[in-house]
Amino acid sequence: MRADPRVIRSKASILEACAELISEEGFAGVSIEAVAARSGTAKTTIYRHWPSREALLIEAFGICSDAPYDSPDTGSLRDDLIAVLSGLALKLNEGGWCSALSSLADAASRDAELERLHISTLALRRKPLTDVLERGIARGDLPAGMDIEDAVALLGGPLFYRAMLARQPVEPAFVNRTVDAALGTLKPHPGGDLASPEP
Amino acid sequence: MRADPRVIRSKASILEACAELISEEGFAGVSIEAVAARSGTAKTTIYRHWPSREALLIEAFGICSDAPYDSPDTGSLRDDLIAVLSGLALKLNEGGWCSALSSLADAASRDAELERLHISTLALRRKPLTDVLERGIARGDLPAGMDIEDAVALLGGPLFYRAMLARQPVEPAFVNRTVDAALGTLKPHPGGDLASPEP
């Protein structure tokens, strides 16, 4: 069965209205009523496509986050990481996206269903980064037993802190520095100058 | 003029009620009415002590964050950093504090007054960390021209990411690893094994 083009258009306009409202009001401030009013759709139509307000909010947040993009593959781990994190920096420097993300983090901490959806969306969003890391492991640039979760937090964390908490722009030089900090600890250190990392 | 003990008690009970409500409902969900009801205080009393809802929320968040503590001074930069960040990890691993922080970040991104208050609170909260970094510079363990803002983001960012976005506990081994990653790039590298950090 092919999807009805009217249904596709209707879903798209609902998602767009919802994404706008998330940027403007935050997750907590978006009601199905407001989405219905802005998109010119009946509430019953919205509930036909999404089982819950949470499911709609998460899908709309995916829209305002852009679809997951391909991961760069230049052959240089450092260059690939800088490319992926520069993409993240661009999004974080858009005030609306950063607001929506803070709002999602807040809402997910109060609602188990939203938390589950948030975690699965996060897994999708960060795939370009984990792809780059996995290629680095396959090439031997990173250790085989490396913890990917740790690496993602070391690479992405400073950028999120800068935008969401310190509320400052994420500059290209800072992206480079974050990548170098993470690589310094993730790569094997043949007689490095640091104290031994963990007990 | 000495403060009236009744006024001190009344302010304390207002702040405590507000801090509880922030943990339960998030910043967006806390009204002066609700704080008045929970603390058994009149709204006019609340407005006598705080010029705005935002000012009350930020001060109450400071309460649920604990007062700024002294910074450790063991003589070892790495040990001091691990001590400060372990304290942050403990707070982040408390669900309520982490929720309140996400909620504050969200609210600050939508309200200029809250943002200003948030930034000044953040400056106070992170003083133990910046003290440790400044002592490291004074001792020559860190370069004199080092950017303190960058260092704070490299050190704190991964922990905030882990708790607020990935929604995982911040483990001691991860704190150590974050400190080593940051120190690897912050300390001077005599012929380090990394590609040159910045163009």
Coordinates of N, CA, C and O in Angstrom, one line a residue, chain A residues 37-129:
Chain A
A37 N -3.5 23.7 16.5 CA -3.9 25.1 16.1 C -2.9 25.6 15.0 O -3.2 26.1 14.0
R38 N -1.5 25.4 15.3 CA -0.6 26.0 14.4 C -0.5 25.3 13.1 O -0.3 25.9 12.0
S39 N -0.8 24.0 13.1 CA -0.7 23.2 11.8 C -2.0 23.2 11.1 O -2.1 22.7 10.0
G40 N -3.1 23.7 11.7 CA -4.4 23.7 11.1 C -4.9 22.2 10.9 O -5.5 21.9 9.9
T41 N -4.6 21.4 11.9 CA -5.0 20.0 11.9 C -5.9 19.6 13.1 O -5.7 20.3 14.1
A42 N -6.7 18.6 12.9 CA -7.5 18.2 14.1 C -6.7 17.4 15.1 O -5.8 16.7 14.6
K43 N -7.0 17.6 16.4 CA -6.3 16.7 17.4 C -6.4 15.2 17.1 O -5.4 14.5 17.2
T44 N -7.6 14.8 16.6 CA -7.8 13.4 16.3 C -6.8 12.9 15.2 O -6.3 11.8 15.2
T45 N -6.5 13.8 14.2 CA -5.6 13.4 13.2 C -4.2 13.2 13.8 O -3.5 12.3 13.4
I46 N -3.8 14.1 14.7 CA -2.5 14.0 15.3 C -2.4 12.7 16.0 O -1.4 11.9 15.9
Y47 N -3.4 12.4 16.8 CA -3.4 11.1 17.6 C -3.5 9.9 16.7 O -3.1 8.8 17.1
R48 N -4.0 10.0 15.5 CA -4.0 8.9 14.6 C -2.5 8.5 14.2 O -2.2 7.4 13.9
H49 N -1.7 9.5 14.0 CA -0.3 9.3 13.6 C 0.7 9.0 14.7 O 1.7 8.4 14.5
W50 N 0.4 9.6 15.9 CA 1.4 9.4 17.0 C 0.6 8.9 18.2 O -0.4 9.5 18.6
P51 N 1.1 7.9 18.9 CA 0.4 7.3 20.0 C 0.3 8.3 21.2 O -0.6 8.1 22.0
S52 N 1.3 9.2 21.3 CA 1.3 10.0 22.5 C 2.0 11.4 22.1 O 2.7 11.5 21.1
R53 N 1.8 12.3 23.0 CA 2.4 13.7 22.9 C 3.9 13.5 22.8 O 4.6 14.1 22.1
E54 N 4.4 12.6 23.7 CA 5.9 12.4 23.8 C 6.5 11.9 22.4 O 7.5 12.3 22.0
A55 N 5.8 10.9 21.8 CA 6.2 10.3 20.6 C 6.3 11.4 19.5 O 7.3 11.5 18.7
L56 N 5.3 12.3 19.5 CA 5.3 13.4 18.5 C 6.4 14.4 18.8 O 7.2 14.8 17.9
L57 N 6.6 14.7 20.0 CA 7.7 15.7 20.4 C 9.1 15.2 20.0 O 9.9 15.9 19.4
I58 N 9.3 13.9 20.3 CA 10.6 13.3 19.9 C 10.8 13.3 18.4 O 11.9 13.6 17.9
E59 N 9.8 12.9 17.7 CA 10.0 12.8 16.2 C 10.2 14.3 15.7 O 11.0 14.5 14.8
A60 N 9.5 15.2 16.2 CA 9.6 16.6 15.8 C 11.0 17.1 16.1 O 11.6 17.9 15.4
F61 N 11.5 16.7 17.3 CA 12.9 17.2 17.7 C 13.9 16.6 16.7 O 14.8 17.3 16.3
G62 N 13.6 15.3 16.2 CA 14.5 14.7 15.2 C 14.5 15.6 13.9 O 15.5 15.8 13.3
I63 N 13.3 16.2 13.6 CA 13.2 17.0 12.4 C 14.1 18.3 12.6 O 14.9 18.7 11.8
C64 N 13.9 18.9 13.8 CA 14.6 20.2 14.0 C 16.1 19.9 14.2 O 17.0 20.8 14.1
S65 N 16.5 18.6 14.4 CA 17.9 18.2 14.5 C 18.5 17.8 13.2 O 19.7 17.5 13.1
D66 N 17.8 17.8 12.1 CA 18.2 17.3 10.8 C 18.3 15.8 10.9 O 18.5 15.2 11.9
A67 N 18.1 15.1 9.7 CA 18.3 13.7 9.6 C 19.7 13.3 9.9 O 20.6 14.2 9.6
P68 N 20.0 12.2 10.4 CA 21.4 11.8 10.6 C 22.2 11.9 9.3 O 21.6 11.4 8.3
Y69 N 23.3 12.4 9.3 CA 24.1 12.6 8.1 C 25.2 11.5 7.9 O 25.4 10.8 8.9
D70 N 25.7 11.4 6.7 CA 26.8 10.5 6.5 C 28.0 10.9 7.3 O 28.2 12.1 7.6
S71 N 28.8 9.9 7.7 CA 30.0 10.3 8.5 C 31.1 10.5 7.5 O 31.2 9.8 6.5
P72 N 32.0 11.5 7.8 CA 33.1 11.8 6.9 C 34.1 10.6 6.9 O 34.2 9.9 7.9
D73 N 34.9 10.4 5.9 CA 35.9 9.3 5.8 C 37.1 9.8 5.0 O 37.2 9.4 3.9
T74 N 37.9 10.6 5.6 CA 39.0 11.2 4.9 C 40.2 10.4 5.0 O 41.3 10.6 4.4
G75 N 40.2 9.3 5.9 CA 41.4 8.5 6.1 C 42.2 9.0 7.4 O 43.0 8.3 7.9
S76 N 41.9 10.3 7.8 CA 42.5 10.8 9.0 C 41.5 10.8 10.2 O 40.5 11.5 10.1
L77 N 41.8 10.1 11.2 CA 40.9 10.1 12.4 C 40.6 11.5 12.9 O 39.5 11.9 13.1
R78 N 41.7 12.2 13.1 CA 41.6 13.6 13.6 C 40.7 14.5 12.7 O 39.8 15.2 13.2
D79 N 41.0 14.4 11.4 CA 40.2 15.3 10.5 C 38.7 14.8 10.5 O 37.8 15.7 10.5
D80 N 38.4 13.5 10.6 CA 37.1 13.1 10.6 C 36.4 13.5 11.9 O 35.2 14.0 11.8
L81 N 37.1 13.4 13.0 CA 36.4 13.8 14.3 C 36.2 15.3 14.2 O 35.1 15.8 14.7
I82 N 37.1 16.1 13.7 CA 36.9 17.6 13.6 C 35.7 17.9 12.7 O 34.9 18.7 13.1
A83 N 35.6 17.1 11.6 CA 34.4 17.4 10.7 C 33.1 17.1 11.5 O 32.1 17.9 11.4
V84 N 33.0 15.9 12.1 CA 31.7 15.6 12.8 C 31.4 16.6 13.9 O 30.3 17.1 14.0
L85 N 32.4 16.9 14.7 CA 32.2 17.9 15.8 C 31.9 19.3 15.4 O 31.2 20.0 16.0
S86 N 32.5 19.6 14.2 CA 32.2 21.0 13.7 C 30.7 21.1 13.3 O 30.1 22.1 13.4
G87 N 30.2 19.9 12.8 CA 28.7 19.9 12.5 C 27.9 20.1 13.7 O 26.9 20.8 13.8
L88 N 28.3 19.4 14.8 CA 27.6 19.5 16.1 C 27.7 21.0 16.6 O 26.7 21.5 17.1
A89 N 28.9 21.6 16.5 CA 29.1 23.0 16.9 C 28.2 23.9 16.2 O 27.6 24.8 16.8
L90 N 28.0 23.7 14.9 CA 27.1 24.5 14.1 C 25.7 24.5 14.7 O 25.0 25.5 14.8
K91 N 25.2 23.2 15.0 CA 23.9 23.1 15.5 C 23.8 23.7 16.9 O 22.8 24.4 17.2
L92 N 24.8 23.5 17.7 CA 24.8 24.1 19.1 C 24.8 25.6 19.0 O 24.2 26.3 19.9
N93 N 25.4 26.2 18.0 CA 25.5 27.7 17.9 C 24.2 28.3 17.5 O 24.0 29.5 17.6
E94 N 23.3 27.4 16.9 CA 21.9 27.9 16.7 C 21.2 27.9 18.0 O 20.9 26.9 18.6
G95 N 20.8 29.1 18.4 CA 20.1 29.2 19.7 C 18.9 28.3 19.9 O 18.7 27.6 20.9
G96 N 18.1 28.2 18.8 CA 16.8 27.4 18.9 C 17.1 25.9 19.2 O 16.4 25.3 20.0
W97 N 18.1 25.4 18.5 CA 18.3 23.9 18.6 C 18.9 23.7 20.0 O 18.5 22.7 20.6
C98 N 19.7 24.5 20.5 CA 20.3 24.4 21.8 C 19.3 24.4 22.9 O 19.2 23.6 23.8
S99 N 18.3 25.4 22.7 CA 17.2 25.5 23.7 C 16.4 24.2 23.7 O 16.0 23.7 24.7
A100 N 16.1 23.7 22.4 CA 15.2 22.5 22.3 C 15.9 21.3 23.0 O 15.3 20.5 23.7
L101 N 17.3 21.3 22.8 CA 18.0 20.1 23.4 C 18.0 20.2 24.9 O 17.8 19.2 25.6
S102 N 18.2 21.4 25.5 CA 18.2 21.6 27.0 C 16.8 21.2 27.5 O 16.7 20.5 28.5
S103 N 15.8 21.6 26.7 CA 14.4 21.3 27.1 C 14.1 19.8 27.1 O 13.5 19.3 28.0
L104 N 14.7 19.2 26.1 CA 14.5 17.7 26.0 C 15.2 17.0 27.1 O 14.6 16.1 27.7
A105 N 16.4 17.4 27.5 CA 17.1 16.8 28.6 C 16.3 17.0 29.9 O 16.2 16.0 30.7
D106 N 15.8 18.2 30.0 CA 15.0 18.4 31.2 C 13.7 17.5 31.3 O 13.5 16.8 32.2
A107 N 13.0 17.5 30.1 CA 11.8 16.7 30.1 C 12.1 15.2 30.3 O 11.4 14.5 31.0
A108 N 13.2 14.7 29.7 CA 13.5 13.3 29.7 C 13.9 12.9 31.2 O 13.7 11.7 31.5
S109 N 14.4 13.9 32.0 CA 14.7 13.5 33.3 C 13.5 13.4 34.2 O 13.6 13.0 35.4
R110 N 12.3 13.8 33.7 CA 11.1 13.7 34.5 C 10.1 12.7 34.0 O 9.0 12.6 34.5
D111 N 10.4 12.1 32.9 CA 9.3 11.3 32.2 C 10.0 10.1 31.6 O 10.8 10.2 30.6
A112 N 9.7 8.9 32.1 CA 10.4 7.7 31.6 C 10.2 7.4 30.1 O 11.2 6.9 29.5
E113 N 9.0 7.7 29.6 CA 8.8 7.4 28.2 C 9.6 8.3 27.3 O 10.3 7.9 26.3
L114 N 9.6 9.6 27.7 CA 10.5 10.6 27.0 C 12.0 10.2 27.1 O 12.7 10.4 26.1
E115 N 12.4 9.7 28.2 CA 13.8 9.4 28.4 C 14.1 8.2 27.5 O 15.2 8.3 26.8
R116 N 13.3 7.2 27.3 CA 13.5 6.1 26.5 C 13.7 6.6 25.0 O 14.6 6.2 24.3
L117 N 12.7 7.4 24.6 CA 12.8 8.0 23.2 C 14.0 8.8 23.0 O 14.6 8.8 22.0
H118 N 14.3 9.6 24.0 CA 15.5 10.5 24.0 C 16.8 9.7 23.8 O 17.6 10.0 22.9
I119 N 16.9 8.6 24.5 CA 18.1 7.8 24.4 C 18.2 7.1 23.0 O 19.3 7.1 22.4
S120 N 17.0 6.7 22.5 CA 17.2 6.0 21.2 C 17.4 7.1 20.1 O 18.1 6.8 19.1
T121 N 16.9 8.3 20.2 CA 17.2 9.4 19.3 C 18.7 9.8 19.4 O 19.3 10.0 18.3
L122 N 19.2 9.8 20.6 CA 20.6 10.2 20.8 C 21.5 9.1 20.1 O 22.5 9.5 19.4
A123 N 21.1 7.9 20.2 CA 21.9 6.8 19.6 C 22.0 7.0 18.1 O 23.0 6.8 17.4
L124 N 20.9 7.4 17.5 CA 20.8 7.7 16.0 C 21.6 8.9 15.7 O 22.4 8.9 14.7
R125 N 21.5 10.0 16.4 CA 22.1 11.3 16.2 C 23.6 11.1 16.2 O 24.4 11.8 15.5
R126 N 24.1 10.3 17.1 CA 25.6 10.3 17.2 C 26.3 9.2 16.4 O 27.4 9.0 16.5
K127 N 25.5 8.6 15.5 CA 26.0 7.5 14.7 C 27.2 7.9 13.8 O 28.2 7.2 13.7
P128 N 27.2 9.1 13.2 CA 28.3 9.6 12.4 C 29.6 9.6 13.3 O 30.7 9.2 12.8
L129 N 29.5 10.0 14.6 CA 30.6 10.0 15.5 C 31.1 8.6 15.8 O 32.3 8.3 15.7

